[in-house]
């Protein structure tokens, strides 16, 4: 009986060692596989991440482009149009006197040839060159409104002055100098109106200028 008990005990120990060895092998296999699995996951994550980052950059690029286009469009349509420059305007003058009017008049036309829309408002500067020196026109009392002048369009304003009915030689007019509203660069034109003005008593200029858009409105 003692021999059988020892034999059973020996068998139990052997079985235990065999199980331990198997568990060790499995654990070692799992331990060896874990880094490979991690590396595979990392590689897959990097590829996937790279693909996602590439897609993200493309989306960002599109979004940035969209924002740039929107900003550009906004800047062109927000109503903030630059003023008309002298060099962009074709300035002409013509006699516009109507028979029966108490005053003679000249219409000055400004045509936008700058290749873009521009804005102007108020009064142009007007000086007459005369035999007695420069004579500056004074502004009329008409309200001045801001105007959008599209490329190729024109706008006019009027210059009113008294005809020389004194019978004398009067003051001879030799030229017209026009400075567009908000500008400092003038344009010199031939004077298309009557050749002389009546001599004034020095109380002020007899010549008046209307605001932009006033031609044909008594201004």
Rosetta silent file (secondary structure, phi, psi, omega in degrees, C-alpha in Angstrom):
SEQUENCE: XXXXXXXXXXXXXXXXXXXXXXXXXXXXXXXXXXXXXXXXXXXXXXXXXXXXXXXXXXXXXXXXXXXXXXXXXXXXXXXXXXXXXXXXXXXXXXXXXXXXXXXXXXXXXXXXXXXXXXXXXXXXXXXXXXXXXXXXXXXXXXXXXXXXXXXXXXXXXXXXXXXXXXXXXXXXXXXXXXXXXXXXXXXXXXXXXXXXXXXXXXXXXXXXXXXXXXXXXXX
SCORE:     score description
SCORE:     0.000 S_00000001
   1 L     0.000  -38.552 -179.382    0.000    0.000    0.000 S_00000001
   2 H   -65.896  -38.234  179.883    2.812    2.387    0.764 S_00000001
   3 H   -64.116  -41.093 -179.526    4.393    1.656   -2.589 S_00000001
   4 H   -64.801  -38.287 -179.749    1.106    2.512   -4.415 S_00000001
   5 H   -66.123  -40.690  179.677    0.721    5.802   -2.504 S_00000001
   6 H   -65.958  -38.653  179.657    4.245    6.868   -3.446 S_00000001
   7 H   -63.421  -43.422  177.158    3.588    5.919   -7.028 S_00000001
   8 H   -62.553  -39.722  179.663    0.392    8.035   -7.102 S_00000001
   9 H   -64.982  -41.882  179.680    2.260   10.935   -5.500 S_00000001
  10 H   -63.634  -42.338  178.109    5.031   10.675   -8.091 S_00000001
  11 H   -62.312  -39.326  179.861    2.483   10.653  -10.876 S_00000001
  12 H   -63.781  -42.542  178.951    0.746   13.731   -9.419 S_00000001
  13 H   -64.244  -42.899 -179.772    4.067   15.631   -9.240 S_00000001
  14 H   -62.333  -42.491  179.104    4.921   14.672  -12.818 S_00000001
  15 H   -62.918  -40.360  179.151    1.511   15.779  -14.025 S_00000001
  16 H   -63.145  -43.446  179.459    1.914   19.113  -12.214 S_00000001
  17 H   -64.207  -37.612  179.563    5.331   19.728  -13.790 S_00000001
  18 H   -64.080  -41.507  178.747    3.915   18.883  -17.228 S_00000001
  19 H   -65.172  -40.212 -179.611    1.071   21.397  -16.807 S_00000001
  20 H   -63.424  -43.096  179.772    3.479   24.070  -15.598 S_00000001
  21 H   -62.207  -42.193  179.315    5.723   23.528  -18.614 S_00000001
  22 H   -63.184  -44.602  179.239    2.722   23.789  -20.985 S_00000001
  23 H   -62.444  -38.617  179.251    1.530   26.975  -19.346 S_00000001
  24 H   -63.481  -42.287  179.697    5.027   28.390  -19.589 S_00000001
  25 H   -62.845  -45.413 -179.993    5.204   27.601  -23.301 S_00000001
  26 H   -62.355  -43.438 -179.561    1.826   29.189  -23.966 S_00000001
  27 H   -62.592  -39.878  179.284    2.738   32.241  -21.923 S_00000001
  28 H   -64.650  -40.969  179.500    6.011   32.548  -23.763 S_00000001
  29 H   -62.168  -42.891  178.931    4.214   32.309  -27.110 S_00000001
  30 H   -65.577  -40.105 -179.541    1.758   34.934  -26.054 S_00000001
  31 H   -64.395  -38.200  179.555    4.556   37.140  -24.803 S_00000001
  32 H   -71.983  -30.013 -177.646    6.412   36.765  -28.092 S_00000001
  33 H   -79.623  -26.049 -174.850    3.281   37.495  -30.121 S_00000001
  34 H   -60.019  -47.091  177.722    2.307   40.579  -28.199 S_00000001
  35 H   -61.430  -40.729  179.752    5.065   42.866  -29.615 S_00000001
  36 H   -61.642  -43.161  178.912    4.327   41.651  -33.142 S_00000001
  37 H   -63.665  -40.800  178.651    0.641   42.371  -32.633 S_00000001
  38 H   -65.075  -41.730  179.343    1.462   45.789  -31.203 S_00000001
  39 H   -63.763  -41.401  178.496    3.744   46.566  -34.105 S_00000001
  40 H   -62.614  -40.701  178.487    1.072   45.496  -36.538 S_00000001
  41 H   -65.601  -41.099  179.755   -1.446   47.747  -34.797 S_00000001
  42 H   -64.536  -41.970  179.271    1.010   50.631  -34.788 S_00000001
  43 H   -64.284  -44.548  178.281    1.728   50.145  -38.463 S_00000001
  44 H   -62.040  -39.880  179.202   -1.939   49.947  -39.250 S_00000001
  45 H   -64.851  -39.131  179.986   -2.583   53.039  -37.120 S_00000001
  46 H   -66.137  -45.026  178.643    0.173   54.961  -38.869 S_00000001
  47 H   -63.093  -45.464  179.955   -1.129   54.076  -42.323 S_00000001
  48 H   -64.440  -41.769  179.490   -4.636   54.839  -41.300 S_00000001
  49 H   -65.102  -39.545  179.226   -3.523   57.992  -39.568 S_00000001
  50 H   -62.805  -41.073  178.581   -1.501   59.027  -42.590 S_00000001
  51 H   -64.154  -42.270  179.306   -4.512   58.519  -44.786 S_00000001
  52 H   -66.581  -39.902  179.190   -6.676   60.482  -42.420 S_00000001
  53 H   -65.263  -40.049  177.520   -4.114   63.261  -42.134 S_00000001
  54 H   -61.226  -43.886  177.855   -3.866   63.428  -45.904 S_00000001
  55 H   -64.821  -35.920  178.767   -7.624   63.695  -46.114 S_00000001
  56 H   -65.292  -41.215  179.378   -7.577   66.284  -43.378 S_00000001
  57 H   -64.407  -39.574  179.221   -5.051   68.403  -45.225 S_00000001
  58 H   -64.007  -43.144  179.324   -7.134   68.198  -48.376 S_00000001
  59 H   -64.439  -42.001  178.677  -10.231   69.247  -46.493 S_00000001
  60 H   -61.930  -40.900  178.655   -8.335   72.050  -44.813 S_00000001
  61 H   -61.255  -42.265  179.554   -7.054   73.177  -48.158 S_00000001
  62 H   -66.078  -41.783  179.386  -10.560   73.239  -49.545 S_00000001
  63 H   -63.627  -43.830  179.526  -11.870   75.051  -46.522 S_00000001
  64 H   -62.261  -42.640  179.085   -9.090   77.609  -46.690 S_00000001
  65 H   -62.644  -40.191  179.688   -9.706   78.087  -50.368 S_00000001
  66 H   -63.418  -42.780  179.858  -13.399   78.506  -49.725 S_00000001
  67 H   -65.150  -39.589  179.452  -12.795   81.084  -47.047 S_00000001
  68 H   -63.437  -41.814  178.682  -10.390   82.970  -49.279 S_00000001
  69 H   -64.800  -42.217 -179.992  -12.923   83.042  -52.091 S_00000001
  70 H   -63.378  -43.006 -179.931  -15.650   84.161  -49.752 S_00000001
  71 H   -64.569  -41.625  179.476  -13.453   86.906  -48.334 S_00000001
  72 H   -63.389  -42.129  179.374  -12.451   88.012  -51.785 S_00000001
  73 H   -64.257  -41.157  179.626  -16.065   88.065  -52.912 S_00000001
  74 H   -62.316  -40.041 -177.498  -17.075   89.989  -49.824 S_00000001
  75 H   -67.459  -21.616 -179.714  -14.412   92.594  -50.368 S_00000001
  76 H   -92.040  -13.036 -174.695  -15.754   93.190  -53.891 S_00000001
  77 H  -126.471   15.015 -177.237  -19.390   93.413  -52.914 S_00000001
  78 L   -89.719    9.630  176.971  -19.390   95.095  -49.529 S_00000001
  79 L    83.508   -4.720 -179.204  -20.143   98.520  -51.024 S_00000001
  80 L   -89.449   82.289 -177.859  -16.727   99.931  -50.222 S_00000001
  81 L   -96.478  135.958 -179.883  -15.823  101.192  -53.681 S_00000001
  82 L   -65.848  154.925 -179.287  -12.753  103.373  -54.118 S_00000001
  83 E   -70.940  158.648  178.424  -13.214  106.941  -55.238 S_00000001
  84 L   -74.155  132.470  179.711  -12.819  107.935  -58.866 S_00000001
  85 L   -96.799  150.798 -179.368   -9.330  109.143  -59.712 S_00000001
  86 H   -55.933  -42.957 -177.061   -8.564  111.977  -62.086 S_00000001
  87 H   -67.987  -14.930  179.501   -6.476  109.731  -64.325 S_00000001
  88 H   -92.491   -7.188 -172.815   -9.428  107.346  -64.705 S_00000001
  89 E  -108.221  137.428  171.613  -11.834  110.038  -65.874 S_00000001
  90 E   -97.951  110.432 -173.149  -12.395  111.498  -69.312 S_00000001
  91 E  -104.576  126.249  178.682  -13.477  115.069  -68.574 S_00000001
  92 E  -133.579  160.955  179.256  -15.250  117.176  -71.193 S_00000001
  93 E  -137.775  143.043 -179.300  -17.222  120.431  -71.169 S_00000001
  94 E  -145.402  149.535  176.684  -19.976  121.752  -73.413 S_00000001
  95 E   -66.324  131.232 -179.562  -22.225  124.793  -73.553 S_00000001
  96 L  -127.736   22.909 -178.520  -25.624  123.917  -72.070 S_00000001
  97 L   -67.086  134.825  177.861  -27.298  127.312  -72.073 S_00000001
  98 L  -107.756  130.191  179.843  -31.036  127.210  -72.734 S_00000001
  99 L   -55.904  134.018  178.870  -32.669  130.167  -74.438 S_00000001
 100 L    97.238  -16.449  177.246  -34.715  132.174  -72.018 S_00000001
 101 L   -72.401  142.728  179.801  -32.749  131.178  -68.900 S_00000001
 102 L   -69.218  -21.066  179.757  -31.520  134.132  -66.847 S_00000001
 103 L  -121.109  151.545  172.204  -28.101  132.526  -66.545 S_00000001
 104 E   -87.194  161.079 -177.304  -25.800  130.853  -69.036 S_00000001
 105 E  -147.972  155.212  175.145  -24.476  127.399  -68.229 S_00000001
 106 E  -129.367  134.834  176.662  -21.787  124.880  -69.068 S_00000001
 107 E  -102.788  127.031  177.013  -22.136  121.146  -68.449 S_00000001
 108 E  -106.039  126.794 -177.771  -19.024  119.247  -67.415 S_00000001
 109 E  -112.487  134.109  177.330  -19.137  115.489  -67.984 S_00000001
 110 E  -116.131  116.460 -179.901  -16.916  112.948  -66.262 S_00000001
 111 E  -106.079  130.111 -179.500  -16.765  109.523  -67.905 S_00000001
 112 E   -79.477  112.629  177.382  -15.320  106.570  -66.026 S_00000001
 113 L  -121.742   23.603 -175.187  -12.709  104.897  -68.210 S_00000001
 114 L   -84.958   -3.296 -179.285  -10.645  103.295  -65.471 S_00000001
 115 L    80.140   11.036  178.873  -11.780   99.719  -66.064 S_00000001
 116 L  -152.099  161.785  173.310  -13.465   99.492  -62.656 S_00000001
 117 L   -74.970  147.821  177.045  -16.427  100.922  -60.793 S_00000001
 118 E  -145.946  168.445 -175.898  -15.678  103.964  -58.678 S_00000001
 119 E  -123.900  149.565  173.951  -17.514  106.379  -56.428 S_00000001
 120 E  -150.386  156.620  179.299  -17.722  110.131  -56.177 S_00000001
 121 L  -158.696  159.966  175.847  -19.742  112.654  -54.257 S_00000001
 122 L    88.956 -143.380 -174.304  -19.944  116.343  -53.542 S_00000001
 123 L  -119.064  142.730  171.124  -18.589  119.101  -55.690 S_00000001
 124 L   -81.182  154.560  173.484  -15.801  119.306  -58.183 S_00000001
 125 E   -81.784  132.655 -177.649  -13.360  122.163  -57.941 S_00000001
 126 E  -131.400  123.991  175.451  -13.952  124.685  -60.742 S_00000001
 127 E  -129.357  134.748  174.675  -11.728  127.591  -61.677 S_00000001
 128 E   -98.667  133.172  172.078  -12.078  129.832  -64.678 S_00000001
 129 E   -85.421  125.022 -177.947   -8.969  131.280  -66.251 S_00000001
 130 E  -131.404  171.678  177.910   -9.667  134.890  -67.091 S_00000001
 131 L   -67.522  -13.518  179.412   -7.884  138.000  -68.253 S_00000001
 132 L  -105.588    8.425 -178.003   -8.065  139.156  -64.639 S_00000001
 133 E   108.460 -175.352 -177.889   -6.631  135.961  -63.162 S_00000001
 134 E   -72.022  139.394  178.516   -8.199  132.782  -61.793 S_00000001
 135 E  -125.207  114.731 -178.043  -11.832  132.949  -60.765 S_00000001
 136 E   -87.411  133.983  176.998  -13.087  130.173  -58.464 S_00000001
 137 L   -77.158  145.031  176.992  -16.688  129.084  -58.713 S_00000001
 138 E   -97.525  153.049 -176.663  -18.682  128.947  -55.508 S_00000001
 139 E   -75.151  143.729  174.499  -20.838  125.974  -54.577 S_00000001
 140 L   -77.780  174.122 -179.059  -24.574  126.071  -55.024 S_00000001
 141 L   -89.255   11.155 -178.834  -26.912  125.207  -52.189 S_00000001
 142 L   -72.942  146.615  177.168  -27.989  121.900  -53.708 S_00000001
 143 L   -68.622  145.402  179.506  -27.504  118.714  -51.651 S_00000001
 144 L  -106.350  128.528 -179.684  -24.620  116.489  -52.683 S_00000001
 145 L  -114.964  149.930  177.159  -25.190  112.734  -52.887 S_00000001
 146 L   -76.266  135.366 -177.062  -22.699  109.890  -53.177 S_00000001
 147 E  -126.322  141.958  173.290  -22.806  108.237  -56.582 S_00000001
 148 E   -96.547  119.954 -179.216  -21.512  104.932  -57.923 S_00000001
 149 E  -107.461  106.618 -179.458  -20.047  105.427  -61.380 S_00000001
 150 L   -72.677  158.299 -179.396  -19.738  102.117  -63.193 S_00000001
 151 L   -58.415  127.265 -179.699  -17.012  101.556  -65.720 S_00000001
 152 L    92.427  -12.616 -179.517  -17.972  103.277  -68.982 S_00000001
 153 L   -88.306  163.344 -177.961  -20.712  105.406  -67.422 S_00000001
 154 E  -128.590  156.496  173.985  -20.779  109.197  -67.227 S_00000001
 155 E  -143.118  149.216 -176.126  -22.062  111.829  -64.832 S_00000001
 156 E  -128.908  158.160  171.534  -22.325  115.585  -65.294 S_00000001
 157 E  -138.275  161.107 -174.951  -22.542  118.719  -63.239 S_00000001
 158 E  -108.138  149.066  172.412  -23.413  122.251  -64.173 S_00000001
 159 E  -118.831  122.727  178.765  -21.606  125.580  -64.035 S_00000001
 160 E  -108.043  143.624  179.055  -23.821  128.648  -64.039 S_00000001
 161 E  -154.446  153.899 -179.612  -22.628  132.185  -64.774 S_00000001
 162 L   -80.284  138.126  176.358  -24.210  135.508  -65.723 S_00000001
 163 E   -71.043  153.744  179.411  -24.001  136.538  -69.377 S_00000001
 164 L   -85.378  100.085 -179.913  -22.182  139.772  -70.150 S_00000001
 165 L  -113.739   18.630 -176.623  -24.972  142.177  -71.023 S_00000001
 166 L   -78.397  -18.604 -175.863  -23.210  145.308  -69.866 S_00000001
 167 L    87.850  -10.481  178.932  -22.196  146.370  -73.364 S_00000001
 168 L   -93.679 -178.183 -178.554  -18.577  146.555  -72.255 S_00000001
 169 L   -72.426  -25.970  178.679  -15.675  144.238  -72.947 S_00000001
 170 L    66.067 -159.667 -179.639  -16.110  142.486  -69.605 S_00000001
 171 E  -105.514  119.978 -176.222  -13.707  139.872  -68.277 S_00000001
 172 E   -78.475  133.037  178.655  -12.393  137.507  -70.939 S_00000001
 173 E   -97.597  127.776 -175.915  -12.491  133.774  -70.141 S_00000001
 174 E  -114.438   -8.567 -178.694   -9.528  131.822  -71.474 S_00000001
 175 E  -178.699  168.901 -178.800   -9.885  128.359  -69.949 S_00000001
 176 E  -131.199  130.227  178.734  -11.554  126.021  -67.473 S_00000001
 177 E  -117.162  122.573 -177.489   -9.838  124.020  -64.746 S_00000001
 178 E  -120.373  131.218  174.990  -11.758  121.118  -63.195 S_00000001
 179 E  -118.270  115.123 -178.804  -10.666  119.028  -60.224 S_00000001
 180 L   -56.141  154.085 -179.416  -12.835  115.926  -59.608 S_00000001
 181 L   -54.578  133.325  176.998  -14.358  115.559  -56.127 S_00000001
 182 L    76.444    1.780 -178.604  -11.873  114.399  -53.517 S_00000001
 183 L  -109.676  163.713  177.792   -8.943  114.762  -55.902 S_00000001
 184 L  -116.514  -11.127 -179.702   -6.059  117.239  -56.108 S_00000001
 185 L   -90.249  119.134 -176.893   -5.030  116.660  -59.721 S_00000001
 186 L   -90.734  166.680  173.742   -6.862  119.080  -62.057 S_00000001
 187 E  -123.945  129.481  179.743   -7.812  118.854  -65.720 S_00000001
 188 E   -99.931  128.201 -176.603   -7.527  121.930  -67.938 S_00000001
 189 E  -126.170  163.112  170.350  -10.149  122.343  -70.670 S_00000001
 190 L   -73.309  146.429  178.945  -11.152  124.898  -73.227 S_00000001
 191 L   -83.070  118.210 -176.372  -13.964  127.153  -72.067 S_00000001
 192 L   -91.731   -4.027 -176.618  -17.069  126.338  -74.188 S_00000001
 193 L   -87.145 -162.703  178.908  -19.273  129.111  -72.854 S_00000001
 194 L   -61.803  150.998 -172.539  -19.546  132.780  -73.681 S_00000001
 195 L   -72.584  -20.795 -177.505  -16.252  134.537  -74.161 S_00000001
 196 E  -136.464  157.538  173.358  -16.679  137.150  -71.444 S_00000001
 197 E  -115.226  152.987  175.867  -18.159  137.658  -68.011 S_00000001
 198 L   -67.403  149.604  177.454  -19.519  140.922  -66.674 S_00000001
 199 L   -68.601  132.587 -178.640  -17.159  142.882  -64.502 S_00000001
 200 L   -95.674  164.450  178.291  -18.009  142.279  -60.838 S_00000001
 201 L   -90.387    8.770  178.445  -17.942  144.735  -57.990 S_00000001
 202 L    84.008   10.178 -178.509  -15.714  142.414  -55.984 S_00000001
 203 L   -83.822   -5.688 -179.841  -18.503  141.137  -53.726 S_00000001
 204 L   149.482  168.795 -178.346  -17.949  137.536  -54.730 S_00000001
 205 L   -72.423  133.789  176.733  -17.738  135.161  -57.636 S_00000001
 206 L   -83.637   -2.318 -176.991  -20.651  135.334  -60.071 S_00000001
 207 L  -100.228  132.087  178.344  -19.943  131.727  -61.110 S_00000001
 208 E  -122.764  151.439  178.503  -21.605  128.827  -59.279 S_00000001
 209 E  -125.015  136.729  178.240  -21.066  125.068  -59.540 S_00000001
 210 L   -91.434  167.254  179.423  -23.597  122.366  -58.769 S_00000001
 211 L   -71.514  168.388  176.877  -22.879  118.977  -57.205 S_00000001
 212 L   -56.598  129.213 -179.820  -22.093  115.871  -59.203 S_00000001
 213 L    94.618    3.432 -174.734  -25.213  114.845  -61.126 S_00000001
 214 L   -90.819   -6.749 -178.163  -26.693  118.339  -61.197 S_00000001
 215 L   -61.279  135.091 -178.499  -26.362  119.093  -64.904 S_00000001
 216 L    83.803    4.163 -179.924  -29.750  119.827  -66.428 S_00000001
 217 L  -118.749   23.086  178.956  -31.203  120.606  -63.002 S_00000001
 218 L    77.311   13.180 -176.945  -30.447  124.284  -62.929 S_00000001
 219 L  -108.587    0.000    0.000  -27.189  123.641  -61.084 S_00000001
